[in-house]
mmCIF file of C-alpha atoms in Angstrom:
data_model
loop_
_atom_site.group_PDB
_atom_site.id
_atom_site.type_symbol
_atom_site.label_atom_id
_atom_site.label_comp_id
_atom_site.label_asym_id
_atom_site.label_seq_id
_atom_site.Cartn_x
_atom_site.Cartn_y
_atom_site.Cartn_z
ATOM 1 C CA MET A 1 13.019 -82.996 -45.950
ATOM 2 C CA ASN A 2 15.542 -85.807 -45.478
ATOM 3 C CA VAL A 3 19.055 -85.828 -46.902
ATOM 4 C CA TRP A 4 21.303 -88.668 -46.286
ATOM 5 C CA VAL A 5 25.171 -87.943 -46.550
ATOM 6 C CA LEU A 6 27.590 -90.830 -47.195
ATOM 7 C CA ARG A 7 31.412 -90.419 -47.177
ATOM 8 C CA HIS A 8 33.092 -92.783 -49.712
ATOM 9 C CA GLY A 9 34.527 -95.952 -48.499
ATOM 10 C CA GLU A 10 38.287 -96.405 -47.675
ATOM 11 C CA ALA A 11 40.311 -95.723 -50.863
ATOM 12 C CA GLU A 12 43.821 -96.438 -52.038
ATOM 13 C CA PRO A 13 46.531 -94.345 -50.341
ATOM 14 C CA HIS A 14 47.307 -90.676 -51.490
ATOM 15 C CA GLY A 15 49.975 -90.699 -54.044
ATOM 16 C CA SER A 16 49.074 -94.024 -55.521
ATOM 17 C CA ARG A 17 47.487 -92.161 -58.428
ATOM 18 C CA PRO A 18 45.775 -88.645 -58.900
ATOM 19 C CA ASP A 19 43.338 -87.972 -56.133
ATOM 20 C CA PRO A 20 40.307 -88.156 -58.449
ATOM 21 C CA GLU A 21 41.304 -91.501 -59.687
ATOM 22 C CA ARG A 22 41.790 -93.205 -56.521
ATOM 23 C CA THR A 23 39.653 -96.464 -56.127
ATOM 24 C CA LEU A 24 38.057 -98.266 -53.190
ATOM 25 C CA THR A 25 39.975 -100.937 -51.510
ATOM 26 C CA ALA A 26 38.340 -104.256 -50.683
ATOM 27 C CA HIS A 27 37.961 -103.135 -47.221
ATOM 28 C CA GLY A 28 36.237 -99.866 -48.400
ATOM 29 C CA ARG A 29 33.747 -101.911 -50.571
ATOM 30 C CA GLU A 30 32.901 -103.898 -47.387
ATOM 31 C CA GLU A 31 32.359 -100.662 -45.322
ATOM 32 C CA VAL A 32 30.008 -99.316 -48.116
ATOM 33 C CA LEU A 33 28.020 -102.537 -48.135
ATOM 34 C CA ARG A 34 27.452 -102.309 -44.425
ATOM 35 C CA SER A 35 26.368 -98.493 -44.714
ATOM 36 C CA ALA A 36 24.178 -99.389 -47.782
ATOM 37 C CA ALA A 37 22.258 -101.771 -45.574
ATOM 38 C CA GLU A 38 21.205 -98.815 -43.278
ATOM 39 C CA LEU A 39 19.431 -97.272 -46.305
ATOM 40 C CA ILE A 40 17.233 -100.352 -46.992
ATOM 41 C CA GLY A 41 13.473 -99.156 -46.928
ATOM 42 C CA ARG A 42 14.351 -95.494 -46.961
ATOM 43 C CA PRO A 43 12.336 -93.472 -49.537
ATOM 44 C CA LEU A 44 15.214 -92.342 -51.715
ATOM 45 C CA THR A 45 14.296 -90.359 -54.822
ATOM 46 C CA ALA A 46 17.931 -89.736 -56.172
ATOM 47 C CA ILE A 47 21.535 -90.403 -55.524
ATOM 48 C CA TYR A 48 24.014 -87.730 -56.135
ATOM 49 C CA ALA A 49 27.787 -88.581 -56.297
ATOM 50 C CA SER A 50 31.189 -86.713 -56.750
ATOM 51 C CA PRO A 51 32.714 -87.603 -60.018
ATOM 52 C CA TYR A 52 35.761 -88.867 -58.136
ATOM 53 C CA VAL A 53 36.220 -92.633 -58.945
ATOM 54 C CA ARG A 54 35.868 -93.768 -55.157
ATOM 55 C CA ALA A 55 32.539 -91.871 -54.781
ATOM 56 C CA GLN A 56 31.257 -93.129 -57.988
ATOM 57 C CA GLN A 57 32.127 -96.758 -56.814
ATOM 58 C CA THR A 58 30.494 -96.079 -53.437
ATOM 59 C CA ALA A 59 27.282 -94.829 -55.017
ATOM 60 C CA GLN A 60 27.136 -97.633 -57.596
ATOM 61 C CA LEU A 61 27.504 -100.222 -54.657
ATOM 62 C CA VAL A 62 24.612 -98.488 -52.726
ATOM 63 C CA ARG A 63 22.491 -98.340 -55.877
ATOM 64 C CA GLU A 64 23.073 -102.222 -56.339
ATOM 65 C CA VAL A 65 22.356 -103.058 -52.684
ATOM 66 C CA LEU A 66 19.139 -101.064 -52.885
ATOM 67 C CA GLY A 67 18.022 -102.229 -56.279
ATOM 68 C CA PHE A 68 17.582 -98.503 -56.922
ATOM 69 C CA GLU A 69 16.284 -98.012 -60.513
ATOM 70 C CA PRO A 70 17.167 -94.363 -61.351
ATOM 71 C CA GLU A 71 20.475 -93.414 -62.917
ATOM 72 C CA LEU A 72 23.251 -92.146 -60.596
ATOM 73 C CA LEU A 73 23.503 -88.294 -60.747
ATOM 74 C CA THR A 74 27.198 -87.321 -61.140
ATOM 75 C CA VAL A 75 27.607 -83.743 -60.039
ATOM 76 C CA ASP A 76 30.639 -81.448 -59.831
ATOM 77 C CA TRP A 77 29.341 -79.734 -56.664
ATOM 78 C CA LEU A 78 30.256 -82.836 -54.346
ATOM 79 C CA THR A 79 34.052 -82.757 -54.848
ATOM 80 C CA PRO A 80 36.161 -82.569 -51.609
ATOM 81 C CA GLN A 81 36.769 -78.739 -51.937
ATOM 82 C CA THR A 82 33.329 -77.576 -52.645
ATOM 83 C CA ARG A 83 31.876 -74.930 -50.209
ATOM 84 C CA PRO A 84 29.202 -76.673 -48.015
ATOM 85 C CA GLN A 85 26.934 -73.647 -48.681
ATOM 86 C CA THR A 86 26.976 -74.465 -52.429
ATOM 87 C CA VAL A 87 25.744 -78.066 -51.586
ATOM 88 C CA LEU A 88 22.792 -76.755 -49.485
ATOM 89 C CA GLU A 89 21.780 -74.455 -52.393
ATOM 90 C CA HIS A 90 21.841 -77.467 -54.772
ATOM 91 C CA LEU A 91 19.618 -79.320 -52.332
ATOM 92 C CA MET A 92 16.790 -76.852 -52.380
ATOM 93 C CA ASP A 93 13.516 -78.634 -53.493
ATOM 94 C CA ARG A 94 15.066 -82.104 -53.256
ATOM 95 C CA ASP A 95 13.739 -84.402 -50.674
ATOM 96 C CA ASN A 96 14.822 -87.890 -49.581
ATOM 97 C CA VAL A 97 18.134 -87.862 -51.409
ATOM 98 C CA LEU A 98 21.551 -89.440 -50.790
ATOM 99 C CA VAL A 99 24.772 -87.434 -51.505
ATOM 100 C CA VAL A 100 27.972 -89.351 -51.747
ATOM 101 C CA SER A 101 31.058 -87.168 -51.258
ATOM 102 C CA HIS A 102 34.370 -86.726 -49.418
ATOM 103 C CA ASN A 103 36.001 -84.969 -46.483
ATOM 104 C CA PRO A 104 36.474 -82.345 -45.636
ATOM 105 C CA LEU A 105 33.185 -81.391 -47.571
ATOM 106 C CA VAL A 106 31.155 -83.967 -45.640
ATOM 107 C CA GLY A 107 32.027 -82.915 -42.236
ATOM 108 C CA SER A 108 31.784 -79.291 -43.011
ATOM 109 C CA LEU A 109 28.342 -79.740 -44.702
ATOM 110 C CA LEU A 110 26.953 -81.563 -41.678
ATOM 111 C CA GLY A 111 28.283 -78.768 -39.305
ATOM 112 C CA LEU A 112 26.998 -75.848 -41.344
ATOM 113 C CA ALA A 113 23.426 -77.524 -41.872
ATOM 114 C CA GLN A 114 23.030 -77.969 -38.069
ATOM 115 C CA HIS A 115 24.924 -75.302 -36.568
ATOM 116 C CA GLY A 116 24.916 -72.483 -39.167
ATOM 117 C CA HIS A 117 28.706 -71.925 -39.371
ATOM 118 C CA LEU A 118 31.872 -73.946 -40.256
ATOM 119 C CA GLN A 119 33.503 -73.895 -36.940
ATOM 120 C CA GLN A 120 32.043 -77.254 -35.688
ATOM 121 C CA PRO A 121 32.528 -79.800 -38.494
ATOM 122 C CA GLU A 122 31.473 -83.409 -37.773
ATOM 123 C CA GLN A 123 33.890 -86.297 -37.786
ATOM 124 C CA VAL A 124 32.895 -88.770 -40.395
ATOM 125 C CA HIS A 125 34.886 -91.915 -41.055
ATOM 126 C CA THR A 126 35.116 -93.703 -44.377
ATOM 127 C CA ALA A 127 31.530 -94.875 -45.412
ATOM 128 C CA GLY A 128 30.040 -93.042 -42.532
ATOM 129 C CA LEU A 129 26.315 -92.367 -43.267
ATOM 130 C CA ALA A 130 24.491 -89.290 -41.677
ATOM 131 C CA GLU A 131 21.003 -88.196 -41.822
ATOM 132 C CA LEU A 132 19.799 -84.719 -41.888
ATOM 133 C CA GLU A 133 16.181 -83.547 -41.441
ATOM 134 C CA GLY A 134 14.623 -80.129 -41.799
ATOM 135 C CA ASP A 135 12.046 -77.990 -43.604
ATOM 136 C CA LEU A 136 14.673 -76.347 -45.843
ATOM 137 C CA PRO A 137 18.342 -77.186 -46.598
ATOM 138 C CA LEU A 138 19.591 -73.967 -44.919
ATOM 139 C CA ALA A 139 22.601 -73.254 -42.710
ATOM 140 C CA GLY A 140 21.473 -73.933 -39.137
ATOM 141 C CA ALA A 141 18.123 -75.151 -40.097
ATOM 142 C CA MET A 142 18.692 -78.824 -40.162
ATOM 143 C CA THR A 143 18.933 -81.545 -37.461
ATOM 144 C CA LEU A 144 21.533 -84.218 -37.556
ATOM 145 C CA LYS A 145 19.551 -87.472 -36.699
ATOM 146 C CA GLY A 146 22.872 -89.355 -36.384
ATOM 147 C CA ILE A 147 25.959 -90.718 -37.955
ATOM 148 C CA LYS A 148 26.388 -94.378 -38.289
ATOM 149 C CA HIS A 149 29.897 -95.679 -39.040
ATOM 150 C CA PRO A 150 30.385 -99.150 -40.509
#
């Protein structure tokens, strides 16, 4: 199974509005477009995104770049403070999906999936795109094929 993990693009500064309502900056949209280009030709079956505005905007930009027909799937298990193990549980029986979320979840999820613990989170910049591969989405059972930063 393959799972692509995308951190949202650069957003408005903290404090400009409530965190779930922060939107992408112009630079953040450009970052997302560069990362979305990396997904062209990938066999995506679904795009899951956090309900936070900046993640929704990121996922929608990717969807538009790819000409991805299925609806965007908004899920509450991709918010910043979700436990990475919870995300892995939700990815069971789902292959070739893109998840769009936030740090610290993104870094912790990548660390847990490949190392089996939370002590080695990955550093993921805004609009960073990671690819995980493995037989099952279990802690320590996946390989990080790489992270591309725009």
